[in-house]
Tab-separated table of C-alpha atoms in Angstrom:
chain	number	residue	atom	x	y	z
A	1	MET	CA	26.515	-27.768	11.169
A	2	ARG	CA	29.578	-26.364	9.432
A	3	PRO	CA	33.257	-25.892	10.424
A	4	THR	CA	34.529	-22.438	11.301
A	5	ARG	CA	37.811	-20.640	10.726
A	6	ARG	CA	38.794	-21.473	14.300
A	7	LEU	CA	38.764	-25.186	13.440
A	8	LEU	CA	40.889	-24.452	10.351
A	9	TRP	CA	43.444	-22.580	12.454
A	10	ALA	CA	43.471	-25.440	14.997
A	11	ALA	CA	44.163	-27.896	12.176
A	12	LEU	CA	47.016	-25.693	10.897
A	13	ILE	CA	48.481	-25.577	14.402
A	14	ALA	CA	48.268	-29.379	14.633
A	15	LEU	CA	50.011	-29.601	11.266
A	16	GLY	CA	52.750	-27.271	12.489
A	17	LEU	CA	53.258	-29.339	15.612
A	18	THR	CA	53.449	-32.444	13.478
A	19	ALA	CA	56.219	-30.833	11.438
A	20	LEU	CA	58.087	-29.885	14.613
A	21	LEU	CA	57.827	-33.436	15.981
A	22	LEU	CA	58.916	-35.032	12.720
A	23	PRO	CA	62.695	-35.153	13.632
A	24	PHE	CA	61.858	-36.836	16.922
A	25	ALA	CA	59.562	-39.471	15.466
A	26	ALA	CA	60.846	-43.006	15.688
A	27	GLY	CA	59.573	-46.438	14.866
A	28	ASP	CA	55.974	-46.399	13.840
A	29	GLY	CA	55.721	-42.591	14.141
A	30	SER	CA	53.051	-42.663	16.822
A	31	LEU	CA	54.429	-39.382	18.185
A	32	LEU	CA	53.222	-37.618	15.044
A	33	ALA	CA	49.644	-38.591	15.850
A	34	VAL	CA	49.645	-36.817	19.218
A	35	PRO	CA	48.629	-33.312	17.901
A	36	TRP	CA	45.840	-34.815	15.838
A	37	MET	CA	44.588	-36.939	18.704
A	38	GLY	CA	44.499	-33.813	20.879
A	39	LEU	CA	42.562	-31.942	18.184
A	40	ALA	CA	40.129	-34.843	17.827
A	41	ALA	CA	39.575	-34.846	21.593
A	42	LEU	CA	38.828	-31.120	21.554
A	43	ILE	CA	36.387	-31.588	18.692
A	44	ILE	CA	34.564	-34.361	20.537
A	45	LEU	CA	34.383	-32.291	23.723
A	46	ASP	CA	33.158	-29.322	21.712
A	47	LEU	CA	30.373	-31.316	20.084
A	48	VAL	CA	29.307	-33.062	23.281
A	49	GLY	CA	29.237	-29.785	25.195
A	50	SER	CA	27.259	-28.039	22.476
A	51	VAL	CA	24.468	-30.531	21.917
A	52	HIS	CA	21.026	-28.913	22.336
A	53	ARG	CA	17.599	-30.356	21.874
A	54	ARG	CA	15.608	-29.146	18.911
A	55	ARG	CA	14.218	-25.659	19.362
A	56	HIS	CA	10.563	-24.767	18.961
A	57	LEU	CA	9.645	-21.390	17.461
A	58	GLU	CA	6.402	-19.523	18.018
A	59	LEU	CA	5.593	-16.219	16.310
A	60	GLU	CA	3.394	-13.818	18.239
A	61	GLY	CA	1.724	-10.975	16.350
A	62	PRO	CA	-1.372	-9.861	14.417
A	63	GLU	CA	-3.017	-12.096	11.839
A	64	THR	CA	-3.534	-9.186	9.442
A	65	VAL	CA	-1.431	-6.152	8.551
A	66	PHE	CA	-2.419	-3.192	6.389
A	67	ALA	CA	-0.437	-2.567	3.213
A	68	GLY	CA	2.311	-0.101	4.070
A	69	GLU	CA	1.901	-0.638	7.823
A	70	THR	CA	4.742	-1.878	10.044
A	71	ALA	CA	3.593	-4.283	12.767
A	72	ARG	CA	5.603	-5.597	15.702
A	73	PHE	CA	6.043	-9.373	15.972
A	74	ARG	CA	7.838	-11.423	18.652
A	75	LEU	CA	9.551	-14.735	17.864
A	76	HIS	CA	9.721	-16.935	20.970
A	77	ILE	CA	12.513	-19.554	21.095
A	78	ASP	CA	12.124	-22.631	23.313
A	79	PRO	CA	14.493	-23.596	24.884
A	80	ALA	CA	16.307	-20.289	25.302
A	81	ALA	CA	18.851	-19.420	22.639
A	82	PRO	CA	22.534	-20.221	23.291
A	83	PRO	CA	25.003	-17.308	23.446
A	84	GLY	CA	25.743	-15.718	20.080
A	85	LEU	CA	22.575	-16.908	18.334
A	86	ILE	CA	21.547	-15.098	15.137
A	87	ALA	CA	18.260	-15.795	13.359
A	88	LEU	CA	18.340	-15.544	9.551
A	89	PHE	CA	15.078	-15.015	7.671
A	90	ASP	CA	13.820	-15.535	4.120
A	91	TRP	CA	10.713	-13.373	3.895
A	92	PRO	CA	8.110	-13.821	1.126
A	93	GLU	CA	7.632	-11.185	-1.565
A	94	GLY	CA	4.736	-9.440	0.161
A	95	VAL	CA	6.432	-8.976	3.541
A	96	ASP	CA	9.486	-6.886	4.366
A	97	GLY	CA	11.503	-7.560	7.504
A	98	PRO	CA	15.077	-7.742	8.827
A	99	ALA	CA	17.374	-10.240	7.114
A	100	GLU	CA	18.808	-11.230	10.505
A	101	ALA	CA	18.068	-10.522	14.144
A	102	ARG	CA	19.340	-11.391	17.629
A	103	PRO	CA	17.432	-12.095	20.843
A	104	VAL	CA	16.882	-9.020	22.972
A	105	GLN	CA	14.984	-10.296	26.017
A	106	GLY	CA	16.419	-13.117	28.114
A	107	ASP	CA	17.830	-14.920	25.078
A	108	ASP	CA	14.420	-16.328	24.160
A	109	VAL	CA	12.591	-13.512	22.305
A	110	ILE	CA	13.425	-11.836	19.002
A	111	GLU	CA	11.653	-8.572	18.131
A	112	LEU	CA	10.620	-8.413	14.452
A	113	PRO	CA	9.186	-5.301	12.736
A	114	LEU	CA	7.391	-6.582	9.624
A	115	THR	CA	5.999	-4.306	6.908
A	116	GLY	CA	3.237	-5.262	4.486
A	117	ARG	CA	4.439	-4.695	0.907
A	118	ALA	CA	1.821	-6.448	-1.212
A	119	ARG	CA	-1.728	-7.657	-0.626
A	120	GLY	CA	-2.425	-11.340	-0.099
A	121	ALA	CA	-1.881	-14.184	2.362
A	122	TRP	CA	1.843	-14.839	2.776
A	123	ALA	CA	3.428	-17.850	4.484
A	124	LEU	CA	6.350	-16.517	6.516
A	125	GLY	CA	8.702	-19.286	5.396
A	126	ARG	CA	11.785	-20.691	7.106
A	127	VAL	CA	14.130	-19.455	9.804
A	128	TRP	CA	17.785	-20.448	10.086
A	129	LEU	CA	19.117	-20.345	13.662
A	130	ASN	CA	22.852	-19.836	13.687
A	131	TRP	CA	25.015	-20.167	16.815
A	132	PRO	CA	28.633	-21.215	17.541
A	133	SER	CA	29.648	-24.353	19.400
A	134	ARG	CA	31.203	-24.118	22.895
A	135	PHE	CA	34.805	-23.907	21.601
A	136	GLY	CA	33.803	-22.164	18.391
A	137	PHE	CA	34.957	-24.986	16.089
A	138	PHE	CA	31.511	-25.307	14.457
A	139	ASP	CA	28.469	-23.222	13.565
A	140	PHE	CA	25.109	-24.884	14.052
A	141	THR	CA	22.583	-23.793	11.397
A	142	PRO	CA	19.346	-25.741	11.831
A	143	SER	CA	16.310	-24.447	9.927
A	144	THR	CA	12.649	-24.691	10.752
A	145	GLU	CA	9.339	-23.417	9.440
A	146	ILE	CA	7.750	-20.538	11.314
A	147	GLY	CA	4.369	-22.154	10.711
A	148	ARG	CA	2.489	-18.868	10.426
A	149	SER	CA	1.081	-16.742	7.671
A	150	VAL	CA	0.095	-13.104	7.640
A	151	THR	CA	-2.561	-11.488	5.474
A	152	ILE	CA	-1.826	-8.077	3.960
A	153	LEU	CA	-5.004	-6.033	3.478
A	154	PRO	CA	-5.729	-2.634	1.923
A	155	ASP	CA	-5.092	0.175	4.391
A	156	ILE	CA	-8.403	1.429	5.783
A	157	ARG	CA	-7.015	3.124	8.891
A	158	PRO	CA	-8.464	6.524	7.835
A	159	VAL	CA	-11.881	4.797	7.888
A	160	THR	CA	-11.519	2.806	11.105
A	161	GLN	CA	-10.011	5.753	12.980
A	162	GLY	CA	-12.895	8.053	12.034
A	163	GLN	CA	-10.835	10.545	10.017
A	164	ILE	CA	-13.057	10.259	6.949
A	165	ASP	CA	-16.315	10.578	8.925
A	166	LEU	CA	-15.041	13.726	10.615
A	167	ALA	CA	-13.900	15.267	7.331
A	168	VAL	CA	-17.217	14.545	5.584
A	169	ARG	CA	-19.438	15.766	8.397
A	170	THR	CA	-17.325	18.879	8.889
A	171	SER	CA	-17.356	19.672	5.163
A	172	LEU	CA	-20.982	18.938	4.357
A	173	HIS	CA	-22.752	19.575	7.655
A	174	GLY	CA	-20.636	21.190	10.356
A	175	GLN	CA	-21.825	21.436	13.940
A	176	LYS	CA	-25.042	23.087	12.761
A	177	GLU	CA	-26.248	22.287	9.288
A	178	SER	CA	-25.801	25.328	7.072
A	179	PHE	CA	-26.396	25.610	3.377
A	180	ALA	CA	-24.896	28.426	1.331
A	181	GLU	CA	-26.651	29.783	-1.718
A	182	GLY	CA	-25.843	27.805	-4.830
A	183	GLU	CA	-24.423	24.871	-2.887
A	184	GLY	CA	-27.327	22.514	-3.260
A	185	SER	CA	-30.345	21.629	-5.339
A	186	GLU	CA	-32.154	19.267	-2.963
A	187	PHE	CA	-34.954	20.850	-0.866
A	188	HIS	CA	-34.281	20.806	2.871
A	189	GLN	CA	-36.770	23.001	4.729
A	190	LEU	CA	-38.658	26.301	4.893
A	191	ARG	CA	-37.701	29.058	7.287
A	192	GLU	CA	-38.527	32.672	8.015
A	193	TYR	CA	-37.212	35.158	5.482
A	194	VAL	CA	-34.164	37.015	6.799
A	195	PRO	CA	-33.136	40.372	5.321
A	196	GLY	CA	-30.274	39.678	2.971
A	197	ASP	CA	-31.689	36.374	1.646
A	198	SER	CA	-31.834	36.103	-2.117
A	199	LEU	CA	-35.293	36.696	-3.512
A	200	ARG	CA	-34.793	33.591	-5.626
A	201	ARG	CA	-35.030	31.578	-2.415
A	202	VAL	CA	-38.431	32.972	-1.458
A	203	ASP	CA	-41.311	30.481	-1.809
A	204	TRP	CA	-43.980	32.911	-2.994
A	205	LYS	CA	-46.923	30.468	-2.955
A	206	ARG	CA	-46.375	29.307	0.610
A	207	SER	CA	-45.558	32.855	1.671
A	208	ALA	CA	-48.927	33.986	0.296
A	209	ARG	CA	-50.780	31.217	2.135
A	210	GLN	CA	-48.930	31.849	5.400
A	211	ARG	CA	-48.999	35.620	4.956
A	212	ARG	CA	-45.359	35.857	5.889
A	213	MET	CA	-42.158	35.664	3.897
A	214	LEU	CA	-40.699	32.140	3.751
A	215	SER	CA	-37.352	31.140	2.262
A	216	LYS	CA	-36.365	27.715	0.972
A	217	GLU	CA	-33.215	26.036	2.240
A	218	THR	CA	-31.480	23.534	-0.004
A	219	ARG	CA	-28.594	21.192	0.493
A	220	ALA	CA	-26.220	19.192	-1.626
A	221	GLU	CA	-28.044	16.543	-3.616
A	222	ARG	CA	-27.374	12.969	-2.573
A	223	ASN	CA	-27.369	9.682	-4.471
A	224	HIS	CA	-24.765	10.721	-7.006
A	225	ASN	CA	-22.889	7.942	-8.766
A	226	ILE	CA	-19.205	7.635	-7.913
A	227	ILE	CA	-17.338	5.172	-10.138
A	228	ILE	CA	-13.885	3.981	-9.105
A	229	ALA	CA	-12.002	2.760	-12.206
A	230	LEU	CA	-8.818	0.879	-11.294
A	231	ASP	CA	-6.094	-0.171	-13.699
A	232	HIS	CA	-4.154	-3.145	-12.286
A	233	GLY	CA	-1.935	-3.851	-15.264
A	234	TYR	CA	1.829	-4.047	-15.538
A	235	LEU	CA	2.641	-0.355	-15.026
A	236	MET	CA	0.649	-0.236	-11.785
A	237	ARG	CA	2.969	-2.871	-10.279
A	238	GLU	CA	5.813	-0.345	-10.112
A	239	GLU	CA	6.830	0.277	-6.519
A	240	ILE	CA	6.762	3.816	-5.152
A	241	ALA	CA	7.412	4.744	-1.520
A	242	GLY	CA	7.472	1.102	-0.435
A	243	LEU	CA	4.242	-0.031	-2.126
A	244	PRO	CA	3.113	-0.858	-5.675
A	245	LYS	CA	1.140	1.954	-7.301
A	246	ILE	CA	-1.976	-0.209	-7.350
A	247	ASP	CA	-1.912	-0.492	-3.543
A	248	HIS	CA	-1.624	3.272	-3.109
A	249	ALA	CA	-4.592	3.538	-5.469
A	250	ILE	CA	-6.635	0.934	-3.566
A	251	ASN	CA	-6.018	2.634	-0.217
A	252	ALA	CA	-7.177	5.991	-1.611
A	253	ALA	CA	-10.132	4.393	-3.425
A	254	LEU	CA	-11.455	2.785	-0.235
A	255	ALA	CA	-11.107	6.025	1.715
A	256	THR	CA	-13.017	7.899	-0.987
A	257	ALA	CA	-15.664	5.170	-1.170
A	258	TRP	CA	-16.280	5.518	2.558
A	259	ALA	CA	-16.458	9.312	2.242
A	260	ALA	CA	-19.082	8.837	-0.471
A	261	ALA	CA	-20.948	6.423	1.797
A	262	VAL	CA	-21.058	8.969	4.623
A	263	GLY	CA	-22.049	11.664	2.123
A	264	GLY	CA	-25.034	9.628	0.914
A	265	ASP	CA	-23.745	8.843	-2.580
A	266	GLN	CA	-23.636	5.563	-4.481
A	267	VAL	CA	-20.330	3.856	-5.310
A	268	GLY	CA	-19.431	1.475	-8.126
A	269	LEU	CA	-16.210	-0.330	-8.993
A	270	TYR	CA	-14.641	-1.073	-12.369
A	271	THR	CA	-11.270	-2.826	-12.746
A	272	PHE	CA	-9.290	-3.549	-15.881
A	273	HIS	CA	-5.890	-4.562	-17.267
A	274	ALA	CA	-5.407	-6.022	-20.742
A	275	ARG	CA	-9.193	-6.352	-20.827
A	276	PRO	CA	-12.095	-5.335	-18.566
A	277	HIS	CA	-11.934	-7.413	-15.394
A	278	SER	CA	-14.793	-6.725	-12.986
A	279	TRP	CA	-17.785	-4.428	-12.636
A	280	MET	CA	-19.875	-3.579	-9.567
A	281	PRO	CA	-22.873	-1.364	-10.356
A	282	PRO	CA	-23.258	1.665	-8.053
A	283	GLU	CA	-24.923	0.974	-4.721
A	284	ALA	CA	-25.363	2.900	-1.503
A	285	GLY	CA	-21.875	3.280	-0.079
A	286	ARG	CA	-22.418	1.699	3.323
A	287	GLN	CA	-23.916	-1.402	1.706
A	288	ILE	CA	-21.252	-1.847	-0.947
A	289	PHE	CA	-18.182	-0.940	1.146
A	290	PRO	CA	-17.606	-4.489	2.537
A	291	LYS	CA	-17.869	-5.871	-1.019
A	292	LEU	CA	-15.449	-3.236	-2.297
A	293	ARG	CA	-12.962	-4.001	0.432
A	294	ARG	CA	-13.106	-7.732	-0.259
A	295	ALA	CA	-12.865	-7.316	-4.043
A	296	LEU	CA	-9.942	-4.903	-3.840
A	297	ALA	CA	-8.103	-7.058	-1.300
A	298	GLU	CA	-8.250	-9.927	-3.814
A	299	LEU	CA	-7.319	-7.809	-6.855
A	300	SER	CA	-4.410	-9.460	-8.663
A	301	TYR	CA	-1.084	-7.985	-9.710
A	302	GLU	CA	-1.117	-8.441	-13.479
A	303	SER	CA	1.950	-8.742	-15.726
A	304	ALA	CA	0.112	-7.868	-18.934
A	305	GLU	CA	0.117	-4.348	-20.326
A	306	SER	CA	-3.186	-2.519	-19.861
A	307	ASN	CA	-5.518	-1.601	-22.677
A	308	PRO	CA	-7.105	1.714	-21.586
A	309	THR	CA	-8.785	2.156	-24.982
A	310	LEU	CA	-10.936	-0.961	-24.579
A	311	ALA	CA	-11.402	-0.390	-20.853
A	312	LEU	CA	-12.635	3.213	-21.062
A	313	ALA	CA	-14.863	2.492	-24.063
A	314	THR	CA	-16.458	-0.414	-22.169
A	315	LEU	CA	-16.942	1.718	-19.062
A	316	GLN	CA	-18.561	4.533	-21.029
A	317	ALA	CA	-21.028	2.069	-22.537
A	318	ARG	CA	-21.996	0.831	-19.047
A	319	LEU	CA	-22.757	4.260	-17.576
A	320	ARG	CA	-26.369	5.303	-18.054
A	321	ARG	CA	-26.285	8.303	-15.721
A	322	ARG	CA	-23.918	11.227	-15.287
A	323	SER	CA	-21.272	10.127	-12.771
A	324	LEU	CA	-18.065	11.153	-11.093
A	325	VAL	CA	-15.484	8.748	-12.547
A	326	ILE	CA	-12.179	8.433	-10.672
A	327	VAL	CA	-9.587	6.759	-12.902
A	328	PHE	CA	-6.435	5.272	-11.377
A	329	SER	CA	-4.002	4.430	-14.169
A	330	ASP	CA	-0.494	5.143	-15.437
A	331	PHE	CA	1.385	6.042	-18.604
A	332	VAL	CA	4.980	6.093	-19.831
A	333	ASP	CA	5.218	8.843	-22.442
A	334	THR	CA	3.176	11.024	-24.764
A	335	THR	CA	3.122	8.432	-27.557
A	336	THR	CA	1.831	5.445	-25.582
A	337	SER	CA	-0.691	7.604	-23.708
A	338	GLU	CA	-2.267	9.113	-26.841
A	339	LEU	CA	-5.257	6.746	-27.005
A	340	MET	CA	-5.808	6.914	-23.252
A	341	VAL	CA	-5.937	10.728	-23.375
A	342	GLU	CA	-8.382	10.622	-26.291
A	343	HIS	CA	-10.802	8.275	-24.532
A	344	LEU	CA	-10.596	10.153	-21.237
A	345	GLY	CA	-11.542	13.284	-23.187
A	346	ARG	CA	-14.569	11.506	-24.661
A	347	LEU	CA	-15.601	10.240	-21.235
A	348	SER	CA	-15.329	13.761	-19.761
A	349	ARG	CA	-17.929	15.084	-22.257
A	350	GLU	CA	-20.657	13.119	-20.468
A	351	HIS	CA	-19.188	12.630	-16.990
A	352	LEU	CA	-16.980	14.387	-14.475
A	353	VAL	CA	-13.600	12.631	-14.650
A	354	ILE	CA	-10.727	12.722	-12.148
A	355	PHE	CA	-7.487	11.137	-13.330
A	356	ILE	CA	-4.990	10.129	-10.651
A	357	ALA	CA	-1.333	10.589	-11.633
A	358	LEU	CA	1.065	9.355	-8.971
A	359	ARG	CA	4.358	11.203	-8.888
A	360	ASP	CA	7.566	9.252	-8.278
A	361	PRO	CA	9.782	11.088	-5.743
A	362	VAL	CA	12.849	9.129	-6.911
A	363	THR	CA	12.466	10.332	-10.521
A	364	GLU	CA	12.000	13.923	-9.353
A	365	ASP	CA	15.110	13.715	-7.172
A	366	GLN	CA	17.140	12.281	-10.056
A	367	ALA	CA	16.127	15.171	-12.306
A	368	ARG	CA	17.288	17.692	-9.700
A	369	GLN	CA	20.449	15.987	-8.470
A	370	PRO	CA	23.847	17.649	-9.083
A	371	VAL	CA	25.649	16.160	-12.073
A	372	SER	CA	29.132	14.966	-11.152
A	373	THR	CA	29.597	11.926	-13.375
A	374	LEU	CA	28.571	10.823	-16.851
A	375	GLN	CA	26.247	8.224	-15.316
A	376	ALA	CA	24.561	10.862	-13.149
A	377	ALA	CA	24.146	13.123	-16.192
A	378	ALA	CA	22.479	10.330	-18.183
A	379	GLU	CA	20.099	9.577	-15.291
A	380	ALA	CA	19.222	13.259	-14.867
A	381	VAL	CA	18.469	13.677	-18.581
A	382	SER	CA	16.277	10.543	-18.669
A	383	ALA	CA	14.396	11.633	-15.560
A	384	SER	CA	13.870	15.135	-17.002
A	385	ASP	CA	12.487	13.650	-20.237
A	386	LEU	CA	10.035	11.497	-18.300
A	387	LEU	CA	8.851	14.466	-16.236
A	388	ARG	CA	8.474	16.625	-19.370
A	389	ASP	CA	6.322	13.976	-21.083
A	390	ARG	CA	4.304	13.658	-17.912
A	391	ARG	CA	3.596	17.405	-17.810
A	392	ILE	CA	2.536	17.386	-21.465
A	393	VAL	CA	0.027	14.571	-20.902
A	394	ILE	CA	-1.384	16.232	-17.768
A	395	GLU	CA	-1.797	19.568	-19.598
A	396	ARG	CA	-3.600	17.849	-22.479
A	397	LEU	CA	-5.976	16.122	-20.066
A	398	GLY	CA	-6.735	19.457	-18.413
A	399	GLN	CA	-7.499	21.024	-21.787
A	400	LEU	CA	-9.978	18.196	-22.477
A	401	GLY	CA	-11.862	18.876	-19.249
A	402	VAL	CA	-10.340	16.087	-17.161
A	403	MET	CA	-9.429	17.000	-13.590
A	404	VAL	CA	-5.943	15.633	-12.800
A	405	LEU	CA	-4.571	15.001	-9.317
A	406	ASP	CA	-0.799	14.995	-9.728
A	407	VAL	CA	0.345	14.009	-6.235
A	408	ARG	CA	2.917	12.046	-4.300
A	409	PRO	CA	1.737	8.763	-2.747
A	410	ASP	CA	1.564	10.111	0.813
A	411	GLN	CA	-0.660	12.995	-0.354
A	412	LEU	CA	-3.045	10.913	-2.466
A	413	THR	CA	-5.727	9.916	0.056
A	414	PRO	CA	-6.241	13.344	1.708
A	415	ARG	CA	-6.150	15.173	-1.647
A	416	LEU	CA	-8.640	12.822	-3.299
A	417	VAL	CA	-11.076	12.888	-0.375
A	418	SER	CA	-10.893	16.682	-0.094
A	419	THR	CA	-11.410	17.028	-3.873
A	420	TYR	CA	-14.504	14.816	-3.715
A	421	LEU	CA	-15.910	16.812	-0.789
A	422	ASP	CA	-15.251	20.102	-2.570
A	423	LEU	CA	-17.016	18.900	-5.738
A	424	LYS	CA	-19.947	17.610	-3.722
A	425	ALA	CA	-20.310	20.802	-1.684
A	426	ARG	CA	-20.273	22.876	-4.900
A	427	GLU	CA	-22.870	20.552	-6.417
A	428	VAL	CA	-20.513	19.695	-9.255
A	429	ALA	CA	-20.443	15.954	-8.590
């Protein structure tokens, strides 16, 4: 409970009345106490008329929220909130919500849109209920714990909603399985020769035995190794489009892992920061996907700077078979990225490497913004320098045979999945 400006003004009025009554005061000056006694009576009436029993809060909403998703919660207040109530919130680091809110339904329900910002289990903390007393002399500000936590998980909505399954089956199979020449090395079946078929597809031995021309159909080879290499060091904690870079990477990695599972390939996981962190050898995608999801949900946000030199050298030593290696990492400039570029080039000599470079829309906007002040000019020059260094590094990686996906966060998952499907259909991966 705290006094308001209205109580201060009432006290000033009582003081003014006391000054006016001063010439008429006689004897013990009891007349001067009349304004203050009246104010005290009003205060007592205000407090008595504003007493409420302690309120109980209950939060209704999902137990889990995907990173980047906004879920609707409802905070029930029992008994109903008094007129003018405002709820003030102190949300944990991994949850984003309104700083204050008012009841919208019958004075006993507050609607709360909460957005997952970082993976983990987050206690939702305290709520301060603020409402004025009957005469407005005081503000009541009791606080209470919500008593709930919410778990932020990697976003697998493209998997659960069937988008990935549809994309894979459409790309690799279609409504009727068809296999274009040169798009597979795994034998599928024999069929009658059709004029126009390549003579290289004719199975001459079986044709001789059957005394009719037979062609071989092939399809994309399965059981390729797909390695997801995730950097979760300091630079990957930078927030872009409402989420840390590492969470954008995890969401895309899980979508691609599921696409590989549907496509019949094997998926492995390698994480690193200042040193190699974890390694999951490649397994059939459907078997390893629950493990991947659990491991990536628990992946920490590290404050140490990454060591891509050690990480990529260690990964290369672990790989015994040609693989598609998808590297999620980050760099600052051409100087600090020199060793990373060198080791990615070495890795690409033995494996097919995709490097994910997340573009920052804010930096791009700063480089293009009109310059009207000295501060704006300095920001535009810095942003342009960063983008120039970025282009140089990406061009060098391309020259070394590394495929680079330079995309905005909202484009990452569809671009990566479509790139994987294209490589698989062309029998490159």
